Amino acid sequence: MPEGHTVHRLARTFAELFGGQILEVTSPQGRFDAGARLLDGLRLQSAQAWGKHLFLGLSREDGGGSDPLDDHLLWLHVHLGLYGSWTFAGDGTDDVAHAIGAPRRRVGERESVSALPAVGADGPGPWNPPEPRGQVRVRLLGEHAVADLTGPTRCEVVTAAERDRAIARLGPDPIRADADPEAFVARVRRSRTSVGAQLMDQSVIAGVGNIYRAEALFRAELDPWTPGRDVPAETLRTLWTDLVDLMHDGVRVGAIVTTRPEDRAAPGADVPPARPVRQNTDGTPGAVPREESFYVYQRAGQSCRRCGTPVVVEDMAARKLYRCPGCQR
DNA sequence: TGTACATGAGCAC
DNA sequence: TGCTCCTGTACAT
């Protein structure tokens, strides 16, 4: 269940584990057989993230990933949607162990990497990856690692032109260096649609999901229900800058943490969350525990860490919106 | 074994 | 706005 930072981490992981390698592409589930046949035996040249969209560029050429080959690439376009996940496993070689960490590195909340020896891997030579678990739509098998995709909302093979058209529909991505914050500011202020709803619109800003939406609006002390056109441009620039920082931290750490150290374990920490939520730094020494990671997300009924007012949850465009009525007015 | 829920998005009306 | 699709997990029965 990714937001943009997860997809950027995935792109980086694909480049590290499979970059420049010829991949064996299959669809254990069978629902991607035609696409898998198109990609099978091609070399991974590029791994890119735009918002929540992952694009893996493959070709028959050995071009070292240089841009001039772009027109020759076929792109695997994946959107994880609400349930999608990538699961990685390595053969336990030093290189892979280094790349994926030991004993495991989670790339997103539900993406896991196992460095456990694969089935039958007891010496030099070809290794036998673990059997696919669950409904694996597509499996990418490289020299030392395997990646299994389950539950994507989108998994398709597209041309470079089709990839470009998909990207053109997206707003600026705060994690990308080439993003234009003024495009975001102008787009929000053009509409009377609430700023909270617009933050979830991927054509306004790409990569923001329900958690970053709730948390960034809290940090900006901005009422999510404020019409976009009524939000001062300077406030939106500050919001953008904060999202850039938060989402870059998310890419670096592998988890969403929006609370400042001085606000953790403040009022409200005495009430456990209604449901445990997996954090991809579970077990990592020094990681901020989930119950201290957010100001408002999934903290309905608990006291605001800043003002003590109970956090509320509301429906906005069919999604749950968390906010503090005391701080966000 | 059944049900509810989840960090998303496209489509019909 | 409501429905649908995609899947795994936790919890209740």
Coordinates of C-alpha atoms (C1' of nucleotides) in Angstrom, one line a residue:
Chain A
M1 CA 0.0 0.0 0.0
P2 CA 2.4 2.6 -1.2
E3 CA 2.6 6.3 -1.4
G4 CA 5.2 7.8 -3.7
H5 CA 8.2 7.3 -1.5
T6 CA 7.7 3.6 -1.6
V7 CA 7.7 3.5 -5.4
H8 CA 10.9 5.6 -5.6
R9 CA 12.5 3.1 -3.3
L10 CA 11.3 0.3 -5.5
A11 CA 12.8 1.9 -8.6
R12 CA 16.1 2.2 -6.8
T13 CA 15.9 -1.4 -5.7
F14 CA 15.2 -2.7 -9.2
A15 CA 18.2 -0.7 -10.5
E16 CA 20.4 -2.2 -7.8
L17 CA 19.2 -5.8 -8.0
F18 CA 18.5 -6.2 -11.8
G19 CA 20.0 -3.2 -13.6
G20 CA 21.8 -4.3 -16.8
Q21 CA 20.7 -7.9 -16.4
I22 CA 18.7 -10.1 -18.8
L23 CA 15.5 -11.0 -17.0
E24 CA 13.3 -14.1 -17.1
V25 CA 9.8 -12.7 -17.0
T26 CA 6.8 -15.0 -16.2
S27 CA 3.3 -14.7 -14.9
P28 CA 2.8 -17.6 -12.3
Q29 CA -0.8 -16.5 -11.9
G30 CA -1.3 -16.5 -15.7
R31 CA -3.1 -13.2 -15.9
F32 CA -0.1 -11.5 -17.4
D33 CA 1.1 -14.2 -19.8
A34 CA 1.0 -12.1 -22.9
G35 CA 2.9 -9.2 -21.3
A36 CA 5.4 -11.6 -19.8
R37 CA 6.2 -13.1 -23.2
L38 CA 6.9 -9.6 -24.6
L39 CA 9.4 -8.9 -21.9
D40 CA 11.0 -12.3 -21.3
G41 CA 14.6 -12.3 -22.2
L42 CA 15.0 -8.5 -22.3
R43 CA 17.6 -6.5 -20.4
L44 CA 16.6 -4.1 -17.7
Q45 CA 17.9 -0.7 -18.8
S46 CA 15.9 1.8 -16.7
A47 CA 13.8 1.9 -13.5
Q48 CA 11.9 5.1 -12.9
A49 CA 9.2 6.3 -10.5
W50 CA 6.7 9.0 -11.2
G51 CA 4.4 9.5 -8.3
K52 CA 2.9 6.1 -7.5
H53 CA 3.7 4.8 -11.0
L54 CA 6.7 2.5 -11.5
F55 CA 8.2 2.1 -15.0
L56 CA 10.8 -0.5 -15.8
G57 CA 12.4 -0.1 -19.2
L58 CA 13.7 -3.2 -21.0
S59 CA 15.2 -3.8 -24.3
R60 CA 17.2 -6.3 -26.4
E61 CA 20.0 -3.8 -26.7
D62 CA 23.0 -3.7 -24.4
G63 CA 23.0 0.1 -24.1
G64 CA 24.0 0.5 -20.5
G65 CA 20.8 2.3 -19.7
S66 CA 21.6 5.4 -21.8
D67 CA 18.8 7.6 -22.9
P68 CA 19.3 7.3 -26.6
L69 CA 18.0 3.8 -26.4
D70 CA 14.7 5.1 -24.9
D71 CA 12.7 4.7 -28.1
H72 CA 13.7 1.0 -28.2
L73 CA 12.5 0.2 -24.8
L74 CA 9.4 -1.6 -23.8
W75 CA 8.2 -0.4 -20.4
L76 CA 6.6 -2.5 -17.7
H77 CA 4.1 0.0 -16.1
V78 CA 3.0 -1.0 -12.6
H79 CA 0.7 0.8 -10.2
L80 CA 0.3 -1.0 -6.9
G81 CA -3.1 0.5 -6.0
L82 CA -4.4 -0.3 -2.6
Y83 CA -3.1 -3.9 -2.1
G84 CA -0.2 -4.4 -4.5
S85 CA 3.2 -5.4 -3.3
W86 CA 6.6 -6.6 -4.5
T87 CA 8.4 -9.4 -2.7
F88 CA 12.1 -9.9 -3.3
A89 CA 14.3 -12.8 -2.6
G90 CA 18.1 -13.2 -3.2
D91 CA 20.4 -16.1 -3.7
G92 CA 22.5 -15.1 -0.7
T93 CA 25.6 -14.1 -2.6
D94 CA 27.7 -11.3 -1.2
D95 CA 26.6 -8.9 -3.8
V96 CA 22.9 -9.5 -3.3
A97 CA 23.3 -9.6 0.4
H98 CA 24.9 -6.2 0.3
A99 CA 22.3 -4.8 -2.0
I100 CA 19.3 -6.1 -0.1
G101 CA 20.6 -6.0 3.4
A102 CA 20.6 -8.8 5.9
P103 CA 18.6 -10.5 6.9
R104 CA 16.1 -8.5 4.9
R105 CA 15.2 -5.1 3.7
R106 CA 11.7 -4.0 3.3
V107 CA 11.2 -1.6 0.4
G108 CA 7.7 -0.6 1.2
E109 CA 5.2 -1.4 3.9
R110 CA 4.5 -4.8 2.3
E111 CA 7.4 -5.4 0.1
S112 CA 9.9 -7.7 1.7
V113 CA 13.3 -8.9 0.7
S114 CA 14.6 -12.2 1.8
A115 CA 18.3 -13.0 1.8
L116 CA 17.7 -16.5 3.0
P117 CA 19.3 -19.1 0.8
A118 CA 16.9 -20.0 -2.0
V119 CA 15.6 -23.5 -2.5
G120 CA 18.4 -25.8 -3.5
A121 CA 21.0 -23.1 -3.5
D122 CA 23.9 -25.0 -2.0
G123 CA 26.8 -23.9 -4.1
P124 CA 28.0 -22.1 -7.2
G125 CA 25.9 -22.2 -10.3
P126 CA 22.3 -21.4 -11.1
W127 CA 20.1 -20.9 -8.1
N128 CA 16.6 -22.0 -7.6
P129 CA 14.4 -19.1 -6.5
P130 CA 11.6 -19.8 -3.9
E131 CA 8.2 -20.9 -5.2
P132 CA 5.8 -18.0 -5.9
R133 CA 3.6 -17.4 -2.9
G134 CA 0.0 -16.3 -3.5
Q135 CA -1.4 -14.7 -6.6
V136 CA 1.9 -13.6 -8.3
R137 CA 1.0 -11.5 -11.4
V138 CA 4.5 -11.2 -12.7
R139 CA 7.9 -12.6 -11.6
L140 CA 11.1 -11.0 -12.7
L141 CA 14.1 -13.4 -12.3
G142 CA 17.6 -12.0 -12.6
E143 CA 21.1 -13.4 -12.0
H144 CA 21.0 -13.2 -8.2
A145 CA 17.4 -12.1 -7.2
V146 CA 13.8 -12.5 -7.9
A147 CA 10.9 -10.1 -7.6
D148 CA 7.3 -11.1 -7.4
L149 CA 4.4 -8.7 -7.9
T150 CA 1.0 -9.4 -6.4
G151 CA -2.3 -7.5 -6.4
P152 CA -1.4 -4.5 -8.6
T153 CA -4.2 -2.2 -9.9
R154 CA -2.2 -1.8 -13.1
C155 CA 0.4 -4.1 -14.7
E156 CA 0.9 -3.6 -18.4
V157 CA 3.5 -3.3 -21.2
V158 CA 3.6 0.1 -22.8
T159 CA 5.7 1.9 -25.4
A160 CA 7.8 5.0 -24.6
A161 CA 5.1 7.1 -26.1
E162 CA 2.4 5.5 -23.9
R163 CA 4.7 5.9 -20.9
D164 CA 5.0 9.6 -21.7
R165 CA 1.3 10.0 -22.0
A166 CA 0.8 8.4 -18.6
I167 CA 3.4 10.7 -17.1
A168 CA 1.8 13.7 -18.7
R169 CA -1.4 13.1 -16.8
L170 CA 0.4 13.4 -13.5
G171 CA 1.1 16.5 -11.5
P172 CA 4.6 17.4 -10.2
D173 CA 6.1 14.8 -8.0
P174 CA 7.8 16.3 -4.8
I175 CA 10.4 13.6 -4.8
R176 CA 11.6 14.3 -8.3
A177 CA 14.3 17.0 -8.8
D178 CA 12.6 18.2 -12.0
A179 CA 9.2 18.9 -10.3
D180 CA 7.8 22.4 -10.6
P181 CA 6.2 23.6 -7.3
E182 CA 4.6 26.6 -9.0
A183 CA 2.5 24.2 -11.2
F184 CA 1.2 22.7 -8.0
V185 CA 0.4 26.1 -6.5
A186 CA -1.3 27.4 -9.6
R187 CA -3.4 24.2 -10.0
V188 CA -4.7 24.2 -6.4
R189 CA -5.6 27.9 -6.5
R190 CA -7.4 27.5 -9.8
S191 CA -10.2 25.4 -8.2
R192 CA -12.7 25.8 -5.5
T193 CA -12.3 22.0 -4.7
S194 CA -11.0 21.6 -1.1
V195 CA -7.3 21.5 -0.7
G196 CA -7.7 18.2 1.1
A197 CA -9.3 16.6 -2.0
Q198 CA -6.8 18.2 -4.4
L199 CA -3.9 16.7 -2.5
M200 CA -5.3 13.2 -3.3
D201 CA -5.7 14.1 -7.0
Q202 CA -2.6 12.7 -8.8
S203 CA -3.0 15.2 -11.6
V204 CA -2.5 18.0 -9.0
I205 CA 0.4 16.5 -7.2
A206 CA 1.8 13.0 -7.8
G207 CA 2.8 10.6 -5.1
V208 CA 0.8 12.0 -2.2
G209 CA -1.6 9.5 -0.5
N210 CA -3.8 9.5 2.5
I211 CA -1.1 9.6 5.1
Y212 CA 1.0 12.4 3.6
R213 CA -2.2 14.3 2.9
A214 CA -3.4 14.2 6.5
E215 CA 0.0 14.8 8.0
A216 CA 1.2 17.6 5.7
L217 CA -2.1 19.5 6.2
F218 CA -1.7 19.2 10.0
R219 CA 1.9 20.4 9.9
A220 CA 0.7 23.3 7.8
E221 CA -2.1 24.0 10.3
L222 CA -4.4 24.1 7.3
D223 CA -8.1 23.0 7.3
P224 CA -8.4 20.3 4.6
W225 CA -11.9 21.6 3.8
T226 CA -10.5 25.0 2.7
P227 CA -11.3 25.7 -1.0
G228 CA -8.1 25.6 -3.0
R229 CA -8.6 29.1 -4.4
D230 CA -8.8 30.5 -0.8
V231 CA -5.4 29.0 0.3
P232 CA -2.6 31.7 0.0
A233 CA 0.1 30.9 -2.5
E234 CA 2.7 31.2 0.2
T235 CA 1.0 28.6 2.3
L236 CA 0.9 26.2 -0.6
R237 CA 4.6 26.8 -1.3
T238 CA 5.3 26.0 2.4
L239 CA 3.2 22.9 2.1
W240 CA 5.1 21.8 -1.0
T241 CA 8.5 22.3 0.7
D242 CA 7.3 20.3 3.7
L243 CA 6.1 17.5 1.4
V244 CA 9.5 17.5 -0.4
D245 CA 11.3 17.1 3.0
L246 CA 8.8 14.5 4.3
M247 CA 8.8 12.4 1.2
H248 CA 12.5 12.4 0.8
D249 CA 12.8 11.3 4.4
G250 CA 10.3 8.5 3.5
V251 CA 12.6 7.4 0.6
R252 CA 15.6 7.4 2.8
V253 CA 14.1 5.7 5.9
G254 CA 11.5 3.5 4.2
A255 CA 8.7 4.6 6.4
I256 CA 6.5 7.6 6.8
V257 CA 7.4 9.5 9.9
T258 CA 6.0 13.0 10.2
T259 CA 6.3 13.8 13.9
R260 CA 9.1 16.0 15.2
P261 CA 11.1 14.4 18.0
E262 CA 9.7 17.0 20.5
D263 CA 6.1 16.0 19.7
R264 CA 6.5 12.2 20.2
A265 CA 5.1 10.5 23.2
A266 CA 3.1 13.6 23.9
P267 CA -0.6 13.6 24.9
G268 CA -2.4 10.8 23.1
A269 CA 0.4 8.4 23.2
D270 CA -1.3 6.9 26.1
V271 CA -4.0 5.5 23.9
P272 CA -3.0 2.6 21.7
P273 CA -4.0 2.7 18.0
A274 CA -7.3 1.0 17.1
R275 CA -5.5 -1.4 14.8
P276 CA -1.8 -2.2 14.5
V277 CA -0.4 -1.0 11.2
R278 CA 2.7 -2.6 9.7
Q279 CA 5.7 -0.3 9.4
N280 CA 8.5 -1.3 7.1
T281 CA 11.1 -0.5 9.7
D282 CA 9.6 -3.0 12.1
G283 CA 12.5 -4.4 14.1
T284 CA 15.0 -1.8 12.9
P285 CA 17.0 -0.4 15.8
G286 CA 16.3 3.3 16.2
A287 CA 13.2 3.3 14.1
V288 CA 10.3 5.5 15.2
P289 CA 7.5 3.2 16.3
R290 CA 4.3 3.5 14.4
E291 CA 2.3 4.9 17.3
E292 CA 4.7 7.9 17.4
S293 CA 5.1 8.4 13.7
F294 CA 1.9 10.4 12.9
Y295 CA 0.2 13.5 14.2
V296 CA -3.4 12.7 13.1
Y297 CA -3.4 9.7 10.7
Q298 CA -5.4 6.8 12.3
R299 CA -5.4 8.7 15.6
A300 CA -9.2 9.5 15.6
G301 CA -10.3 10.0 19.2
Q302 CA -6.8 10.4 20.6
S303 CA -5.5 13.8 21.8
C304 CA -3.7 16.0 19.4
R305 CA 0.1 16.0 20.2
R306 CA 0.1 19.8 20.0
C307 CA -3.1 21.1 21.5
G308 CA -4.8 18.1 23.1
T309 CA -8.0 18.4 21.1
P310 CA -9.3 15.0 20.1
V311 CA -8.4 14.1 16.5
V312 CA -11.4 13.6 14.2
V313 CA -12.0 11.4 11.2
E314 CA -14.3 12.4 8.4
D315 CA -15.2 11.2 4.9
M316 CA -13.7 13.2 2.1
A317 CA -14.2 12.0 -1.4
A318 CA -14.8 8.4 -0.2
R319 CA -11.6 8.4 1.8
K320 CA -10.9 8.8 5.5
L321 CA -9.6 12.2 6.4
Y322 CA -8.0 12.8 9.8
R323 CA -7.5 16.2 11.2
C324 CA -7.2 18.2 14.4
P325 CA -10.1 20.7 14.8
G326 CA -8.0 22.7 17.2
C327 CA -4.9 23.1 15.1
Q328 CA -6.4 23.1 11.6
R329 CA -8.7 26.0 11.3
Chain B
dT1 C1' -14.8 -20.2 7.4
dG2 C1' -16.5 -15.7 7.0
dT3 C1' -16.0 -10.7 7.3
dA4 C1' -13.9 -6.2 7.5
dC5 C1' -10.4 -3.4 6.3
dA6 C1' -6.4 -1.2 3.9
dT7 C1' -1.3 4.1 2.2
dG8 C1' -5.8 3.7 -5.0
dA9 C1' -8.1 4.7 -9.1
dG10 C1' -11.3 4.3 -13.1
dC11 C1' -15.9 4.4 -14.6
dA12 C1' -21.0 5.1 -14.9
dC13 C1' -24.5 8.0 -13.6
Chain C
dT1 C1' -21.4 9.6 -5.3
dG2 C1' -21.4 4.9 -5.6
dC3 C1' -19.6 0.7 -7.5
dT4 C1' -15.9 -2.2 -9.0
dC5 C1' -11.4 -4.3 -9.2
dC6 C1' -6.9 -5.9 -7.3
dT7 C1' -5.2 -9.3 -2.5
dG8 C1' -3.5 -10.4 2.1
dT9 C1' -4.2 -10.1 6.9
dA10 C1' -6.4 -9.9 11.4
dC11 C1' -10.1 -11.0 13.9
dA12 C1' -14.7 -13.0 15.0
dT13 C1' -17.5 -17.0 14.8

